[in-house]
Amino acid sequence: MPRLYEEDEARRPILQPDTDSEDPPVPGRSSGSRNRRQTDDDEFSEQALSGCGASACCNPTSFLHRFMALILMCLVGFGSYFCYDNPGALQDKFKSDLDLTTSEFVWLYSIYSWPNVILCFIGGFLIDRVFGIRFGTIIYMFILLIGQLIFATGGLINQFWLMILGRFLFGIGAESLAVAQNNYAVLWFKGKELNMVFGLQLSFARVGSTVNFLVMVPVYNYVRSLGYQGHQCTGVVLLMATLTCVMSMLCALMLGWMDKRAARILRRNDNPPNGEVARLSDIKTFRITFWMVTVICVAYYVAIFPFIALGKVFFMRKFDFTPEDANTVNSIVYIVAGVASPLLGLVIDRTGKNVLWVFLSIIVTMVAHGLLAFTFYNPYIAMITMGMAYSMLASSLWPLVALIVPEYQLGTAYGICQSVQNLGLAVISMLSGVIVDKGGYFMLEIFFIGWLVVSLLATIVIWLYDGNNSGILNMTPAERELHASKLLQ
């Protein structure tokens, strides 16, 4: 019989950062570790502070060291997001060089998502129960790298089925890697900083996508000037893009080393409290608020990613943009997110009220899609608006999971979110291509607005349910600290 959260303190979700009146907060360090008296062989005890160990860059308790780890966490996902949108940046080139229809083209996105309907959830569970966060991150990064290499090779020899296989493997690694990134963020920055950290991770991810949209066409033109034509040109460009995945793999290795070192020095206990371990049967204990978060993950993001994947030709047709200008305006969402996400994360860290921010972001996104669908106003206005709303939602939605689910189950919980999201993206990407071929881009915009209405209804359910219970999801930081102190009494 599953135990209730209220009956087991070890299963309570994260409410606030670890604090102590005498010691500074340490990421991932339990209260028992804080109260344990340091010994003389502790590398960072007061008696042993010397050399590099005494410097801010080497001390795992320092802000600088944690910031260095955060940069690596962000760069781990850079290659994934850069390569994910390679087809979108070269949509017209892919279709002409490989002789693809729009419906066939969107398979490069939907096949990315299909395996993660199941495997992403399993990947999160394996992080919780088998691999651990360090080894799991490296494994998923390696799968991603191999998938991108196969994808590029398929383009080089003009074998579409091989490109599909590569995207399949790439998707398995990329989405499970995102689960690992979320776990790293909570492990090192749980509490007041978490919204900002999620925002900064999103910022770096969007920088990867933005750089992709800005550089892929010039790189393609450069490779073509070297004498490569057709599918060979596409394949060489994709091989060059693979270098970003190699960089991310190096960052994953460095981050794993830093985390292992921090765990040893801080004597961090990575095992769950009271011997708790993640079990598949624990899914039954997840609250309705968590499942509504997963609904938002699907209904909101399908109105963003498939639109951007198909947006280049949309802007070329409706606004008569050149391919380069179409790529630029199509990347505005990512450019804005790269700047605004960490800033909005800081604002949400200070104000709380996560559910309110999610609600506002969905409304603003509906306005942006409405401008694109029903008007001929400068599309930069709509895309900047969409970018702000997207940043707002990501910075406020994903930290909600850490407020709902116990820490030792976070890999499983984030895996479920990613799995359900990928189910939606796989289906909607395929439907989007069919809608464009059959009804055009106006019908596609109406389709996306309908999904935003679904996400808005799910947000209202969270707001009402949470308000009738603890109300913690829409509290200010001060109110959450007070609530947490009452639970611990």
CSV table of C-alpha atoms in Angstrom, one decimal, residues 239-411:
chain,number,residue,atom,x,y,z
A,239,LEU,CA,29.0,16.3,-40.0
A,240,MET,CA,30.3,19.7,-39.2
A,241,ALA,CA,27.4,20.3,-36.8
A,242,THR,CA,28.4,17.1,-35.0
A,243,LEU,CA,31.3,18.9,-33.5
A,244,THR,CA,28.9,20.6,-31.1
A,245,CYS,CA,27.9,17.2,-29.7
A,246,VAL,CA,31.6,16.3,-29.2
A,247,MET,CA,32.0,19.6,-27.2
A,248,SER,CA,28.9,18.6,-25.1
A,249,MET,CA,30.4,15.2,-24.4
A,250,LEU,CA,33.6,16.7,-23.0
A,251,CYS,CA,31.4,19.0,-20.8
A,252,ALA,CA,29.5,15.9,-19.5
A,253,LEU,CA,32.8,14.2,-18.6
A,254,MET,CA,34.0,17.3,-16.8
A,255,LEU,CA,30.7,17.8,-14.9
A,256,GLY,CA,30.7,14.2,-13.8
A,257,TRP,CA,34.2,14.6,-12.4
A,258,MET,CA,33.2,17.8,-10.6
A,259,ASP,CA,30.1,16.2,-9.1
A,260,LYS,CA,32.0,13.1,-7.9
A,261,ARG,CA,34.6,15.3,-6.3
A,262,ALA,CA,32.0,17.5,-4.6
A,263,ALA,CA,30.2,14.4,-3.3
A,264,ARG,CA,33.5,13.1,-1.8
A,265,ILE,CA,34.6,16.4,-0.3
A,266,LEU,CA,31.2,17.3,1.1
A,267,ARG,CA,30.5,13.7,2.2
A,268,ARG,CA,27.3,14.1,0.4
A,269,ASN,CA,24.9,11.2,0.8
A,270,ASP,CA,23.4,10.6,-2.6
A,271,ASN,CA,21.3,7.7,-1.3
A,272,PRO,CA,17.6,8.5,-0.6
A,273,PRO,CA,16.6,9.2,3.0
A,274,ASN,CA,15.4,6.3,5.1
A,275,GLY,CA,16.5,3.9,2.4
A,276,GLU,CA,13.8,5.0,0.0
A,277,VAL,CA,14.3,4.0,-3.6
A,278,ALA,CA,12.3,4.9,-6.7
A,279,ARG,CA,9.8,2.2,-7.7
A,280,LEU,CA,7.6,2.2,-10.8
A,281,SER,CA,4.6,1.6,-8.5
A,282,ASP,CA,5.2,5.0,-6.9
A,283,ILE,CA,3.7,6.6,-10.0
A,284,LYS,CA,0.3,5.9,-8.4
A,285,THR,CA,1.2,8.3,-5.6
A,286,PHE,CA,1.8,11.3,-7.9
A,287,ARG,CA,-0.8,14.0,-7.5
A,288,ILE,CA,-3.2,15.4,-10.0
A,289,THR,CA,-1.1,18.6,-10.1
A,290,PHE,CA,1.9,16.6,-11.5
A,291,TRP,CA,-0.3,15.1,-14.2
A,292,MET,CA,-1.6,18.5,-15.2
A,293,VAL,CA,2.0,19.7,-15.5
A,294,THR,CA,2.6,16.9,-18.0
A,295,VAL,CA,-0.5,18.0,-19.9
A,296,ILE,CA,0.9,21.5,-20.1
A,297,CYS,CA,4.2,20.0,-21.3
A,298,VAL,CA,2.4,18.5,-24.2
A,299,ALA,CA,-0.2,21.1,-25.1
A,300,TYR,CA,2.1,24.1,-24.8
A,301,TYR,CA,5.3,22.9,-26.4
A,302,VAL,CA,3.5,21.4,-29.5
A,303,ALA,CA,2.5,25.0,-30.3
A,304,ILE,CA,6.2,26.1,-30.2
A,305,PHE,CA,8.6,23.4,-31.6
A,306,PRO,CA,6.5,22.1,-34.6
A,307,PHE,CA,5.8,25.7,-35.5
A,308,ILE,CA,9.5,26.6,-35.5
A,309,ALA,CA,10.3,23.4,-37.4
A,310,LEU,CA,8.0,24.5,-40.2
A,311,GLY,CA,8.3,28.3,-39.7
A,312,LYS,CA,10.9,29.1,-42.3
A,313,VAL,CA,8.7,28.3,-45.3
A,314,PHE,CA,5.7,30.0,-43.5
A,315,PHE,CA,7.6,33.3,-43.3
A,316,MET,CA,8.9,33.0,-46.8
A,317,ARG,CA,5.3,32.4,-48.2
A,318,LYS,CA,3.2,34.8,-46.1
A,319,PHE,CA,5.7,37.7,-45.6
A,320,ASP,CA,7.8,37.1,-48.8
A,321,PHE,CA,11.1,36.8,-46.8
A,322,THR,CA,14.3,35.5,-48.2
A,323,PRO,CA,15.6,32.2,-46.8
A,324,GLU,CA,18.1,34.0,-44.6
A,325,ASP,CA,15.6,36.5,-43.3
A,326,ALA,CA,13.1,33.7,-42.7
A,327,ASN,CA,15.6,31.8,-40.6
A,328,THR,CA,16.4,35.0,-38.6
A,329,VAL,CA,12.8,35.8,-37.7
A,330,ASN,CA,12.2,32.1,-37.0
A,331,SER,CA,15.0,32.1,-34.5
A,332,ILE,CA,13.7,35.1,-32.7
A,333,VAL,CA,11.9,32.9,-30.1
A,334,TYR,CA,15.2,31.3,-29.2
A,335,ILE,CA,17.2,34.5,-29.2
A,336,VAL,CA,14.7,36.2,-26.8
A,337,ALA,CA,14.6,33.0,-24.7
A,338,GLY,CA,18.4,33.0,-24.5
A,339,VAL,CA,18.4,36.5,-22.9
A,340,ALA,CA,15.1,36.5,-21.0
A,341,SER,CA,15.0,33.1,-19.4
A,342,PRO,CA,17.6,33.6,-16.7
A,343,LEU,CA,16.3,37.1,-16.0
A,344,LEU,CA,12.7,35.9,-15.7
A,345,GLY,CA,13.9,33.0,-13.6
A,346,LEU,CA,15.4,35.5,-11.1
A,347,VAL,CA,12.1,37.4,-11.1
A,348,ILE,CA,10.1,34.2,-10.4
A,349,ASP,CA,12.7,33.2,-7.7
A,350,ARG,CA,11.9,36.5,-5.9
A,351,THR,CA,8.1,36.5,-6.5
A,352,GLY,CA,7.1,32.9,-6.5
A,353,LYS,CA,3.5,32.5,-7.8
A,354,ASN,CA,4.7,29.9,-10.3
A,355,VAL,CA,1.2,28.9,-11.4
A,356,LEU,CA,0.3,32.5,-12.1
A,357,TRP,CA,3.3,32.9,-14.3
A,358,VAL,CA,2.4,29.8,-16.2
A,359,PHE,CA,-1.1,31.1,-16.7
A,360,LEU,CA,0.2,34.5,-18.0
A,361,SER,CA,2.7,32.9,-20.4
A,362,ILE,CA,0.0,30.8,-22.1
A,363,ILE,CA,-2.2,33.8,-22.6
A,364,VAL,CA,0.6,35.8,-24.1
A,365,THR,CA,1.6,32.9,-26.4
A,366,MET,CA,-2.0,32.7,-27.7
A,367,VAL,CA,-1.8,36.4,-28.5
A,368,ALA,CA,1.4,35.8,-30.4
A,369,HIS,CA,0.0,33.0,-32.5
A,370,GLY,CA,-3.2,35.1,-33.1
A,371,LEU,CA,-1.1,37.9,-34.6
A,372,LEU,CA,0.7,35.5,-36.9
A,373,ALA,CA,-2.6,33.8,-38.0
A,374,PHE,CA,-5.0,36.8,-38.4
A,375,THR,CA,-2.7,39.8,-39.2
A,376,PHE,CA,0.1,40.9,-41.5
A,377,TYR,CA,1.8,42.9,-38.7
A,378,ASN,CA,5.6,42.8,-38.6
A,379,PRO,CA,6.2,39.1,-37.6
A,380,TYR,CA,9.1,40.1,-35.4
A,381,ILE,CA,6.6,41.6,-32.9
A,382,ALA,CA,4.7,38.3,-32.6
A,383,MET,CA,8.0,36.2,-32.4
A,384,ILE,CA,9.5,38.5,-29.7
A,385,THR,CA,6.2,38.2,-27.8
A,386,MET,CA,6.3,34.4,-28.2
A,387,GLY,CA,9.9,34.3,-27.0
A,388,MET,CA,9.1,36.2,-23.8
A,389,ALA,CA,6.1,34.0,-23.1
A,390,TYR,CA,8.1,30.8,-23.8
A,391,SER,CA,10.9,31.9,-21.4
A,392,MET,CA,8.3,32.8,-18.8
A,393,LEU,CA,6.7,29.3,-19.0
A,394,ALA,CA,9.9,27.3,-18.9
A,395,SER,CA,11.3,29.2,-15.9
A,396,SER,CA,8.0,28.7,-13.9
A,397,LEU,CA,6.7,25.3,-15.1
A,398,TRP,CA,9.6,22.9,-14.7
A,399,PRO,CA,10.5,23.9,-11.1
A,400,LEU,CA,6.9,23.0,-10.2
A,401,VAL,CA,7.9,19.3,-10.5
A,402,ALA,CA,10.5,19.7,-7.7
A,403,LEU,CA,7.7,21.2,-5.5
A,404,ILE,CA,5.3,18.3,-6.1
A,405,VAL,CA,7.5,15.2,-6.2
A,406,PRO,CA,10.0,13.9,-3.7
A,407,GLU,CA,13.7,14.4,-4.6
A,408,TYR,CA,14.6,10.7,-5.0
A,409,GLN,CA,11.8,10.3,-7.6
A,410,LEU,CA,12.7,13.4,-9.7
A,411,GLY,CA,14.4,11.4,-12.4
